[in-house]
XYZ file of C-alpha atoms in Angstrom:
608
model
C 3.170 -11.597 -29.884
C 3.433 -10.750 -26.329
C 7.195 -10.791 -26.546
C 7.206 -7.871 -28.584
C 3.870 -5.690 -26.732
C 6.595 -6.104 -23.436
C 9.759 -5.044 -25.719
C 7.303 -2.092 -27.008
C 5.855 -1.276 -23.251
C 9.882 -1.137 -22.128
C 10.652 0.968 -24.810
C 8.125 3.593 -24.006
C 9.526 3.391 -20.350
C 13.002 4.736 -21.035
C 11.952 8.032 -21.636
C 9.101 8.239 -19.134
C 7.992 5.717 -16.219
C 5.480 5.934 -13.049
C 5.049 3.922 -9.977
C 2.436 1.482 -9.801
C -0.191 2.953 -7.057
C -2.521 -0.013 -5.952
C -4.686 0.382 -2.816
C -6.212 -3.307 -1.573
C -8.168 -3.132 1.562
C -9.421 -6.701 1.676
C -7.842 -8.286 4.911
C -5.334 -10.481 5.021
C -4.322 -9.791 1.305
C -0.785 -8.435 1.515
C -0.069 -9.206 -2.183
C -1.454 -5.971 -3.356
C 0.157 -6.774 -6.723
C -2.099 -9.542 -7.707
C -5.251 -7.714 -7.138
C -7.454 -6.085 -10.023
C -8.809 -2.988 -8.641
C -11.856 -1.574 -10.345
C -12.108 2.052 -9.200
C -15.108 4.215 -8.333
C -14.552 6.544 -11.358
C -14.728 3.130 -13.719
C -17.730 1.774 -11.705
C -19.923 5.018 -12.066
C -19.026 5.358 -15.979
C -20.746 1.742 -16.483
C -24.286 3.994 -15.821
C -25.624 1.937 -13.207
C -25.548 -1.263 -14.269
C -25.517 -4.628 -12.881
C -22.467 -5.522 -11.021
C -22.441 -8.320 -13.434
C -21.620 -6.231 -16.218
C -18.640 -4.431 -14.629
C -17.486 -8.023 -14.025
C -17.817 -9.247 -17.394
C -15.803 -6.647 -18.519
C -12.552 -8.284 -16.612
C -9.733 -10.274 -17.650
C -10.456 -14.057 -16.495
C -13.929 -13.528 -15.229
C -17.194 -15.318 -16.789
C -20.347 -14.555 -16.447
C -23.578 -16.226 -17.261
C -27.247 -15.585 -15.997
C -30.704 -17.193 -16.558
C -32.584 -14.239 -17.818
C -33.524 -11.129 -16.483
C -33.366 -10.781 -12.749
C -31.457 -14.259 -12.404
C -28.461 -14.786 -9.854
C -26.109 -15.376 -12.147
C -22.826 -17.345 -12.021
C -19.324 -15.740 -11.794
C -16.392 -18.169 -13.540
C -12.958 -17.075 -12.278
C -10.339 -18.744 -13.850
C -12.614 -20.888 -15.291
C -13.705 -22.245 -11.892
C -17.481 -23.567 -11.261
C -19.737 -20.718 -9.784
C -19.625 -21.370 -6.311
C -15.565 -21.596 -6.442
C -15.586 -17.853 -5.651
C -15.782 -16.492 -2.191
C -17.526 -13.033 -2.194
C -16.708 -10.611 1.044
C -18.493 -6.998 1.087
C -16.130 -4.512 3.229
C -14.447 -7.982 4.532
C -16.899 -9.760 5.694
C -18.054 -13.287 3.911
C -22.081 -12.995 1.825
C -22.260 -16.537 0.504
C -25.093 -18.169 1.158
C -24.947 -21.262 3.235
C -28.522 -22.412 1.729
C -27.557 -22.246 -1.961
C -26.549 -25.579 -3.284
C -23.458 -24.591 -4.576
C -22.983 -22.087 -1.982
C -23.227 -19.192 -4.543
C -23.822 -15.476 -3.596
C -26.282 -14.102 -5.168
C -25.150 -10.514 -6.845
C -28.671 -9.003 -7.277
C -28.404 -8.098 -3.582
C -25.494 -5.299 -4.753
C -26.558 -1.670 -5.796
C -23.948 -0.734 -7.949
C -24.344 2.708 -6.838
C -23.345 1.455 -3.284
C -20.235 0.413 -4.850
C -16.753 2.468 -4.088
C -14.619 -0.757 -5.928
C -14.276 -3.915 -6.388
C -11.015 -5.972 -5.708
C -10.868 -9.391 -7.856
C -8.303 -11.628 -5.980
C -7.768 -14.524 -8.741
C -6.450 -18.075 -7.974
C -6.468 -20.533 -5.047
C -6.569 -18.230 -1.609
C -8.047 -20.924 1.091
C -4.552 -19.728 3.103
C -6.030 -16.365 3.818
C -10.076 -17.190 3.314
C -10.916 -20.831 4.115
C -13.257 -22.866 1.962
C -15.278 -21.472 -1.390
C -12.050 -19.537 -2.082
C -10.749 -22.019 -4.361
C -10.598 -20.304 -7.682
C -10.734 -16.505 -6.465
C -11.778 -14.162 -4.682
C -14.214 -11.012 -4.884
C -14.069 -8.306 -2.161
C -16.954 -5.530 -2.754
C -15.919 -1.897 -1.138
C -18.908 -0.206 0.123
C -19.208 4.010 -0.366
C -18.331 5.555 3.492
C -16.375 8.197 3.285
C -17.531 11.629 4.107
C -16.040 15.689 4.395
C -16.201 16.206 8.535
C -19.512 17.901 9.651
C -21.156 17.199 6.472
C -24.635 15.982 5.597
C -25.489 14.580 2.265
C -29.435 13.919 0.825
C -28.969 12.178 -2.364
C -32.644 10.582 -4.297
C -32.294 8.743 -7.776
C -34.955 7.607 -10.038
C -34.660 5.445 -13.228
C -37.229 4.273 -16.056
C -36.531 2.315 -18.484
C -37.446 -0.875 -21.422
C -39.174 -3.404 -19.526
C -41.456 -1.519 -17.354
C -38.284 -0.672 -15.422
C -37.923 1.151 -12.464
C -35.634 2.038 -9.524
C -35.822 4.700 -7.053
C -32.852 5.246 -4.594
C -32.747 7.740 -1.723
C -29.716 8.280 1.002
C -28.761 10.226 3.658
C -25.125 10.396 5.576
C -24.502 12.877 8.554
C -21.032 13.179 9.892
C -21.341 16.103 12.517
C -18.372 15.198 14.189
C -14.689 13.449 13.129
C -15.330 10.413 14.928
C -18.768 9.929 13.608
C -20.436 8.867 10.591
C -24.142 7.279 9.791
C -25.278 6.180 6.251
C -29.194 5.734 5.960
C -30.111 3.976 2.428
C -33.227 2.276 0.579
C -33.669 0.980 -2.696
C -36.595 0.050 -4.437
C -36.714 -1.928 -7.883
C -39.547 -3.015 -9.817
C -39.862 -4.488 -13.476
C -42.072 -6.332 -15.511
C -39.707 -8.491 -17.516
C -39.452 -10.263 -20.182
C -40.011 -14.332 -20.097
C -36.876 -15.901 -18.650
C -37.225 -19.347 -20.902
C -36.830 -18.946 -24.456
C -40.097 -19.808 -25.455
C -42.616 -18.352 -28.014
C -45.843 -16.389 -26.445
C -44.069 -16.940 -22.865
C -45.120 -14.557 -20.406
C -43.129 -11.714 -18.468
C -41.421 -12.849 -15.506
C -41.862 -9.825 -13.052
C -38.678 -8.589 -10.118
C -39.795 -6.373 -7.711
C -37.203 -5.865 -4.822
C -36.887 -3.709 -1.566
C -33.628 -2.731 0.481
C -32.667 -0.673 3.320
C -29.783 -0.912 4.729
C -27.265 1.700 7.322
C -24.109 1.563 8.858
C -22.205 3.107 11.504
C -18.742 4.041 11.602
C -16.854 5.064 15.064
C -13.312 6.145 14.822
C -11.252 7.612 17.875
C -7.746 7.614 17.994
C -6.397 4.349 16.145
C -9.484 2.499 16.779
C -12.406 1.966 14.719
C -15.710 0.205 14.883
C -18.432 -0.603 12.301
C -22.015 -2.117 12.810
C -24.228 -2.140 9.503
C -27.285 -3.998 9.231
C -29.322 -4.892 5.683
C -32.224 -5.786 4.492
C -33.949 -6.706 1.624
C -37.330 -8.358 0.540
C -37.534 -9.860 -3.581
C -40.765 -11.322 -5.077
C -39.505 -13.084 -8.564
C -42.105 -14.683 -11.167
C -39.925 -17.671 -12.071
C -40.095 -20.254 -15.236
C -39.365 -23.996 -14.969
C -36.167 -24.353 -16.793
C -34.465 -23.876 -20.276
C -37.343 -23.618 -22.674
C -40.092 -24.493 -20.084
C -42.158 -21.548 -19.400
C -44.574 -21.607 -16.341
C -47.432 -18.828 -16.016
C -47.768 -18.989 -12.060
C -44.220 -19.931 -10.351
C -42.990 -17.582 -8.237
C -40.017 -17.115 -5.196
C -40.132 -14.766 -2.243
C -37.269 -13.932 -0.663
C -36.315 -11.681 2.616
C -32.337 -11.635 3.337
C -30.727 -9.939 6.430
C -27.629 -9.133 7.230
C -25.521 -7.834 10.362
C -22.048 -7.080 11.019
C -19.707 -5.482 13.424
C -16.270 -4.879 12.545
C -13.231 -3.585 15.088
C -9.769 -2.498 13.463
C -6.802 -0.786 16.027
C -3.477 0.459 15.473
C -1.383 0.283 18.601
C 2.355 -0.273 19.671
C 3.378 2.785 17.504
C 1.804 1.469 14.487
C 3.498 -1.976 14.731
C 0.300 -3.836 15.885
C -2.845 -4.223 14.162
C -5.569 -6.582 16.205
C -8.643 -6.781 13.321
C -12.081 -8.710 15.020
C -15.588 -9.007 12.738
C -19.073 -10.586 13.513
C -21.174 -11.076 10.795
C -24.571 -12.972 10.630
C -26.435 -13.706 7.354
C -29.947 -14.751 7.019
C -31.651 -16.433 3.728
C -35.607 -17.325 3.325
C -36.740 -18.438 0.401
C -40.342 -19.370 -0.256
C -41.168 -21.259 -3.683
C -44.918 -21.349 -5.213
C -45.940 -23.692 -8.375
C -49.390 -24.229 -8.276
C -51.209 -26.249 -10.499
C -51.457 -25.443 -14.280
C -51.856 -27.013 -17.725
C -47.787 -27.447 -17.227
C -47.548 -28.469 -13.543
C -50.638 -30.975 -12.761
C -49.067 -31.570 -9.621
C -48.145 -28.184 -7.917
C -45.365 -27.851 -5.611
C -44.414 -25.429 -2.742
C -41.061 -25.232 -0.016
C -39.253 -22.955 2.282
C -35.857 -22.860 2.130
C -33.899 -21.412 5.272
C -30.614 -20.854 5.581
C -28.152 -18.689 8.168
C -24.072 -18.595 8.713
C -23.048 -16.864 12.090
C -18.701 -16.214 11.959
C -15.907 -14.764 13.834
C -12.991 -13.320 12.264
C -9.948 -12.586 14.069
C -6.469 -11.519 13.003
C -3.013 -9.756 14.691
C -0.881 -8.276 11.693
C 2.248 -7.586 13.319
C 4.915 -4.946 11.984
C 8.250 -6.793 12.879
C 10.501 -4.732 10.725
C 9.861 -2.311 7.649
C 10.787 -5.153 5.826
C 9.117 -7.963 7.901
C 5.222 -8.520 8.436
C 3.433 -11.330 10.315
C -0.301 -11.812 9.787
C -1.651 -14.914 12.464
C -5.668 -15.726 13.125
C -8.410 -17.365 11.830
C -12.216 -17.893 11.864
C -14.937 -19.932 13.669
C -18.897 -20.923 11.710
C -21.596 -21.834 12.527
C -24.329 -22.760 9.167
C -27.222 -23.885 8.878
C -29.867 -25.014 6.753
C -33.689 -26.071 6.304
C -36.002 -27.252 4.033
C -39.861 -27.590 4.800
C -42.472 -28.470 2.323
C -45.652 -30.380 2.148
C -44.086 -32.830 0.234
C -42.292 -35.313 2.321
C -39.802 -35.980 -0.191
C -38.618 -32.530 -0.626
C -38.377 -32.139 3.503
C -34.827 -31.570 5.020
C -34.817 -31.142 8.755
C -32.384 -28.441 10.236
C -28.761 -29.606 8.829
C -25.511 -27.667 10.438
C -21.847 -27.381 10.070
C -19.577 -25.795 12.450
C -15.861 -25.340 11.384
C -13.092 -23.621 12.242
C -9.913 -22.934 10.825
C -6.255 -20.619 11.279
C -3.693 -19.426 9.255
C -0.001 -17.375 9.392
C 1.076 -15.336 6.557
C 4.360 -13.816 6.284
C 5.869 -10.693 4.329
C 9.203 -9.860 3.867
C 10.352 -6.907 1.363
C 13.992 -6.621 0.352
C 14.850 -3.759 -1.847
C 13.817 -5.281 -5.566
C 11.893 -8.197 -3.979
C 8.967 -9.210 -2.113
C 8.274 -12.742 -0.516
C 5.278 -14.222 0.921
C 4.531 -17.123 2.458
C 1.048 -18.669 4.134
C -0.071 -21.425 5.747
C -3.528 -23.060 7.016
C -5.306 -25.448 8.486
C -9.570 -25.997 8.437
C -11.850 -28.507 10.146
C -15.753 -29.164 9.761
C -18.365 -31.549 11.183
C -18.287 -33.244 8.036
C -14.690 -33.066 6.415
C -11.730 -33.888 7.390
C -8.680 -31.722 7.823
C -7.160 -29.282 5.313
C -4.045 -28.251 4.979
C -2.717 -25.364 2.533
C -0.110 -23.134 1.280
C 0.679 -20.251 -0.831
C 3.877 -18.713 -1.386
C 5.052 -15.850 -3.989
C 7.373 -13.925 -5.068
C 7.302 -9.850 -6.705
C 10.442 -8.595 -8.510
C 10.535 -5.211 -9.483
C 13.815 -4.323 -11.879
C 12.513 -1.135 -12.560
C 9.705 1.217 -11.016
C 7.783 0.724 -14.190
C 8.148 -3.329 -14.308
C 6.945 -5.922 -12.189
C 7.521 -9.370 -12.009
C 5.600 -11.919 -10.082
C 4.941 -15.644 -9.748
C 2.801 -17.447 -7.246
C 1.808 -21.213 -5.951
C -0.710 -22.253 -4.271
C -3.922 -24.707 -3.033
C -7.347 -24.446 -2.025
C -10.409 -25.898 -1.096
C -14.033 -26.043 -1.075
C -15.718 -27.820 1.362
C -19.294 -30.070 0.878
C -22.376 -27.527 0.787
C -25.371 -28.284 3.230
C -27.692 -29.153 0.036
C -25.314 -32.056 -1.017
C -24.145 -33.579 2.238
C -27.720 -33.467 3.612
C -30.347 -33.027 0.970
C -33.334 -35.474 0.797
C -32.640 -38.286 -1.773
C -29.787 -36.463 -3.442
C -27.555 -35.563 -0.118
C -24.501 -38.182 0.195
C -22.285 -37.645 3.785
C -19.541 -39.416 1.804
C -18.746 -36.359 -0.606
C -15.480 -35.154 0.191
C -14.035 -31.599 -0.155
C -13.157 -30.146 -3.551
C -9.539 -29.225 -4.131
C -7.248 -26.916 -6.202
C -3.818 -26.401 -6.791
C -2.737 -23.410 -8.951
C 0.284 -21.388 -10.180
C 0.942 -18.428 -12.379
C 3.554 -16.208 -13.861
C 3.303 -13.099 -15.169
C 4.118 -9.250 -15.261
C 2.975 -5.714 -15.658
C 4.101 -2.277 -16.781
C 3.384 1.371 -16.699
C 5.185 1.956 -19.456
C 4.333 5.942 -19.394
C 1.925 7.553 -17.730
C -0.693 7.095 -20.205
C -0.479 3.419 -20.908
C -0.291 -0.059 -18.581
C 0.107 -3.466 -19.616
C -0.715 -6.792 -17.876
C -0.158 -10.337 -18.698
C -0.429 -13.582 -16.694
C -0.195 -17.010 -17.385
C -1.951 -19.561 -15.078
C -2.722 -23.426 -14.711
C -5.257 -24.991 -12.275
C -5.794 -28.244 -11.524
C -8.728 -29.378 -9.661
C -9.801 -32.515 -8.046
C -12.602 -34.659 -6.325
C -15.400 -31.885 -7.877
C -18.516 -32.620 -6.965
C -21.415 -33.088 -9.271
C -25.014 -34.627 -9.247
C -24.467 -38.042 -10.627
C -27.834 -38.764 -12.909
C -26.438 -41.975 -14.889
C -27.167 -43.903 -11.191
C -30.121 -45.292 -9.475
C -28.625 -43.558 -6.325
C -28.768 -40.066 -8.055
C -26.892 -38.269 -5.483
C -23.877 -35.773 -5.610
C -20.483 -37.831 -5.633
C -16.675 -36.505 -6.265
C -16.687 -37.657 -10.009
C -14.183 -35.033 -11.537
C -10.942 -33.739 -12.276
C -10.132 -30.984 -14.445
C -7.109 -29.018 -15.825
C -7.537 -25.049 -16.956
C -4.728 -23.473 -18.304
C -4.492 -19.789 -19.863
C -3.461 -15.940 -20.668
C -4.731 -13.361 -19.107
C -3.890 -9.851 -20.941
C -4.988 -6.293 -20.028
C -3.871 -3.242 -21.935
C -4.934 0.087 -20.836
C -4.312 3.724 -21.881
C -5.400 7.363 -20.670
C -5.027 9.764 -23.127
C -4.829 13.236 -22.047
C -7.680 13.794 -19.691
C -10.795 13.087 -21.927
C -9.956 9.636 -23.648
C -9.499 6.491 -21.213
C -9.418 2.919 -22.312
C -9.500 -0.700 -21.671
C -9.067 -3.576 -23.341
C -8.734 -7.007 -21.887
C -8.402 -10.195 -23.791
C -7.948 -14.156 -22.261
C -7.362 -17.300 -23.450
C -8.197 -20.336 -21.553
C -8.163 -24.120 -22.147
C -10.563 -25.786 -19.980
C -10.688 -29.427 -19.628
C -12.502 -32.848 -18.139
C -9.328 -34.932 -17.239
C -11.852 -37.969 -17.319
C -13.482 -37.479 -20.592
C -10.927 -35.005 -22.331
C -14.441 -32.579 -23.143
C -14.245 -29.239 -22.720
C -16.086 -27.371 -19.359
C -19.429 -26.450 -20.616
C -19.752 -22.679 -19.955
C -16.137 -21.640 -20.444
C -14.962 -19.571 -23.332
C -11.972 -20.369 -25.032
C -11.669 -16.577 -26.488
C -12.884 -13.635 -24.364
C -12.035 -10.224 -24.745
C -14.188 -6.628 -23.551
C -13.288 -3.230 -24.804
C -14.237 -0.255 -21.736
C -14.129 3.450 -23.713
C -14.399 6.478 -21.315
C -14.636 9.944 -22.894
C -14.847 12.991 -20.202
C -16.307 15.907 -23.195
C -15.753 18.380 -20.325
C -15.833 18.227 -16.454
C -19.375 17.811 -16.261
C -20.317 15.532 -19.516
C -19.020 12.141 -19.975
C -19.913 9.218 -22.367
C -18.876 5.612 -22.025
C -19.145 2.613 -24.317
C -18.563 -1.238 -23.546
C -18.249 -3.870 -25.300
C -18.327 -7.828 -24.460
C -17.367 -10.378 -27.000
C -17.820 -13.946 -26.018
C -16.063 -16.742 -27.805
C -18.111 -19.952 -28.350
C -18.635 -22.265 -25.501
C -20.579 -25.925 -24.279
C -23.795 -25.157 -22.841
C -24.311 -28.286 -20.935
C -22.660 -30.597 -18.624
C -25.157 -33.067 -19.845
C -24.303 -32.492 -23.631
C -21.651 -31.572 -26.450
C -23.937 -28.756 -27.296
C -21.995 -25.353 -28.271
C -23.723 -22.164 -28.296
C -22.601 -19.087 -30.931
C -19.985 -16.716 -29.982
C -21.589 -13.235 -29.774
C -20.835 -9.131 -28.813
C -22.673 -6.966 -27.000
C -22.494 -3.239 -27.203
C -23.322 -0.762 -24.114
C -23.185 3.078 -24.024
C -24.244 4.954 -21.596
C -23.953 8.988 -21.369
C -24.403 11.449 -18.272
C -24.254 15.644 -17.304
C -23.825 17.768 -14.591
C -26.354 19.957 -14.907
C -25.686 21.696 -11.607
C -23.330 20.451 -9.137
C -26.440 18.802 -7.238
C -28.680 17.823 -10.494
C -27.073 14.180 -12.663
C -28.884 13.067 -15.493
C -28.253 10.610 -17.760
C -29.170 7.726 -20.402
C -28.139 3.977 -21.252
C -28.541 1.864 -24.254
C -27.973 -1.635 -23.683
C -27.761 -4.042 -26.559
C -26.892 -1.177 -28.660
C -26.496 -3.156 -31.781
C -29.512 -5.453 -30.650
C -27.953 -8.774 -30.838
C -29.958 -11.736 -30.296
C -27.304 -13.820 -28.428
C -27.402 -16.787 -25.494
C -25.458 -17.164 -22.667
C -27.198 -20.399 -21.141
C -29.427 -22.244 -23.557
C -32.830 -22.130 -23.874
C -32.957 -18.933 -21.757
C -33.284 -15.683 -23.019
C -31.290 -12.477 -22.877
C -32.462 -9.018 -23.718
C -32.890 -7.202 -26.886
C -31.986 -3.699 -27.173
C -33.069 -1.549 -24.104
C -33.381 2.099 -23.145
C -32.790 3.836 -19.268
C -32.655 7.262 -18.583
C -32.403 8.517 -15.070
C -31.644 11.825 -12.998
C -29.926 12.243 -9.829
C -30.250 15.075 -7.004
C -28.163 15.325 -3.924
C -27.942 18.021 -1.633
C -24.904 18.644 0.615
């Protein structure tokens, strides 16, 4: 089959071809080829949705949440959810206080959003630890016309007592200046988050401001931004358990302060970032006819690191990247239960890396190497090396090898009771082969094949009286990624991406519980006119394990989004969205629920 979609692609290209045009500006990623891009005009057709759903959308990417409001887990390449790094503009978000080391994606305001780059496949070379199965760089909105000013306000109401109001303002009164002022505030009343007749609604209120500042003179630039953001979550006690009265308050910061030059007649490029991220989390479960007991902690967690890079322009054909990082984590647990106490536990670790490019006519080359050290693991050493062909303009080529790592979290080196010091790190090793095309203008065509194999994962061992987290698994994932896209004319876009993958336990031959074997999502974009545009999604989820603990399998299911929005006036946007369209009752995690069908409408006024 995908022999003859590539002899059907080349066919189209004989009598018209274009050049593949791919802008990446996640550091230290010269492979721009084996990036997915998502683009603002795709991002702002979704209708503001979660950044979840855009993801879900995307060849190789899971995703799986525990009801509304919940932080969700991100699969790439079937890897566990904290295998993916997440950077914003760069700079690393995951939080050090997690156990898994997850980043938590309700922090993101899609509208905020200019793209998102998905880097898939081991890339500890250029990133370090958690980038093990991919890697997600989110591209913050900047940009702004020289001596402009810009007053934008949102609101949105919708199902669920829903509401968000957003309001922004961005001055740029001279070329080398630019400030971006925005808050966010979103409330909603819910719906019960474990699938459980008469449960109550579990309520999400969240605050966030958040500004940056961007200095450019010359070939220099410097940006400092600063967030933050304040959540109050009514929370239930697990699949099917519902709990009237537990609750988590959160308040996350963030800094950073980023420094990019171009000197030595472009040939030079020094890159230095700062970046400090804060987590508090306090957790409430008083007593009730469910909980005679009661319960209450603080969870604290903070990651302080130093980026530093030199990209050096040898040639045009030859490019030398050399640098590296130094952290500093951190974590806490207090509580007035002595059991569920963990003093201040920290990691500092350091690591560096050289990546090489070198382009020669049809082909590309690259080459990486790097080596980390922690408190608490022992040296790691990897490597990445690929190669691009291009026969044609329109055809592409590539094939790539490489390892990764993930190093112990805090929580399971040092938690109390179920923290072990012996854990080691998690590894990867992964390769892939595959191509793409822009056959015409109006259609492209991607396919990769991949295989990952991971070893010493760590999981919480519960057959033992030690119950603690131990290295007790190996697994092999192999599949097909395929995207197919095609723009026709200039009011008909679409997308269609299906993947296969074969997930498995190398101990017990079982399949990964929360891995798809079929997945496939459907993205149609239809611009009526300049001003009025409609979009519909679709999401169709093969059958999957639900459990680690069990052989369960939960339903495959489909989920329809549309969305529609008009330009009244070139400062008035309004606009509606219908998720669950066909109102599916579907499950992504057992014995948690998902939404029925839902209605938001919103309108938009900016003022330039």
């Amino acid at each position: 089959m995908h022999v003859i979609v590539f002899l059907t692609a080349f066919l189209f290209s004989i009598t018209t071809s274009a050049q593949f045009d791919i802008q990446v500006t996640a550091p230290r990623q010269m492979e721009a080829s084996q990036v997915k891009v998502i683009d603002n005009k795709k991002i702002q057709s979704y209708g503001e949705k979660n950044i979840l759903d855009v993801l879900k959308t995307e060849a190789g990417v899971d995703v799986a949440r525990e009801g509304l409001g919940g932080q969700g887990s991100v699969f790439i390449r079937g890897g566990e959810s904290g295998h993916t790094l997440v950077l914003i503009d760069g700079m690393e978000v995951n939080d050090p206080s997690d156990p898994t080391r997850r980043f938590n994606f309700n922090l993101i305001d899609l509208a905020e959003v200019e793209s998102i780059e998905i880097i898939k496949g081991a890339r500890s070379v250029q990133y370090g630890s958690d980038a093990i199965s991919g890697v997600i760089n989110i591209v913050t909105k900047k940009n702004m016309s020289v001596g402009g000013k810009i007053i934008k306000a949102r609101q949105e109401v919708g199902s669920f007592h829903t509401s968000k109001t957003t309001a922004q303002v961005s001055l740029r009164p001279v070329q080398a200046l630019q400030y971006n002022l925005k808050g966010q505030y979103f409330q909603t009343k819910g719906y019960s988050v474990a699938k459980v007749a008469g449960g109550d609604d579990d309520s999400l209120k969240r605050l966030r401001v958040n500004n940056d500042l961007t200095f450019n003179l010359a070939n220099h630039e410097v940006i400092a931004l600063g967030e933050l953001q304040k959540i109050a979550q009514e929370l239930d006690a697990g699949a099917g358990a519902d709990d009237p009265n537990a609750r988590m308050d959160s308040i996350n910061g963030r800094f950073a302060a980023l420094y990019h030059g171009v000197l030595a007649d472009d040939k030079i490029e020094p890159r230095l970032g700062y970046s400090y991220n804060k987590y508090n989390r306090e957790y409430a479960d008083p007593v009730d006819p469910l909980n005679t007991f009661g319960s209450e902690s603080t969870t604290r967690g903070s990651a302080k690191k130093i980026d530093y890079s030199l990209d050096y322009h040898a040639t045009e054909k030859l490019k030398l990247v050399a640098g590296g990082e130094v952290q500093r984590e951190a974590m806490s647990i207090d509580s007035p239960d002595v059991t569920l106490r963990m003093g201040e536990a920290t990691n500092k670790s350091h690591g560096e890396f050289l990546l090489g490019e070198l382009k020669l006519d049809q082909w590309e080359f690259y080459l990486g190497g790097r080596l980390d050290r922690g408190n608490y693991f022992d040296s790691q050493e990897n490597g990445r090396g690929s190669i691009n062909y291009k026969p044609f303009s329109f055809l592409e080529l590539s094939s790539s090898i490489g390892t990764g790592f993930k190093a112990p979290t805090l929580y399971q080196v040092y938690a109390p009771t179920y923290g072990n010091p012996e854990v080691r790190p998690e590894t990867s090793r992964t390769w892939d082969i595959g191509f793409k095309t822009q056959a015409t203008s109006m259609m492209k065509l991607e396919s990769t094949y991949f295989v990952t194999e991971y070893e010493d994962l760590i999981l919480f061992n519960n057959a033992k009286l030690t119950r603690n987290y131990e290295n007790t698994k190996e697994a092999r994932i192999r599949g097909i990624e395929n995207s197919l896209g095609f723009n026709l004319h200039q009011w008909l876009e679409l997308d269609f991406s299906y993947t296969y993958m074969d997930s498995k336990d190398k101990m017990t031959l079982t399949t990964l519980p929360a891995r798809s074997r079929h997945k496939a999502g459907l993205t149609v974009i239809s611009a009526w006119t300049q001003d009025f545009r409609t979009t519909a999604t679709v999401s169709m989820i093969g059958k999957r394990r639900n459990s680690s603990s069990n052989l369960d399998t939960n339903p495959g299911y489909a989920v329809v989004t549309t969305s529609t929005d008009y330009n009244f006036t070139k400062s008035l946007n309004v606009g509606a969205r219908i998720e669950n369209l066909l109102d599916k009752s579907y499950v992504e995690f057992n014995g948690f629920n998902t939404a029925k069908r839902s209605y938001f409408g919103f309108f938009a006024y900016s003022f330039e």
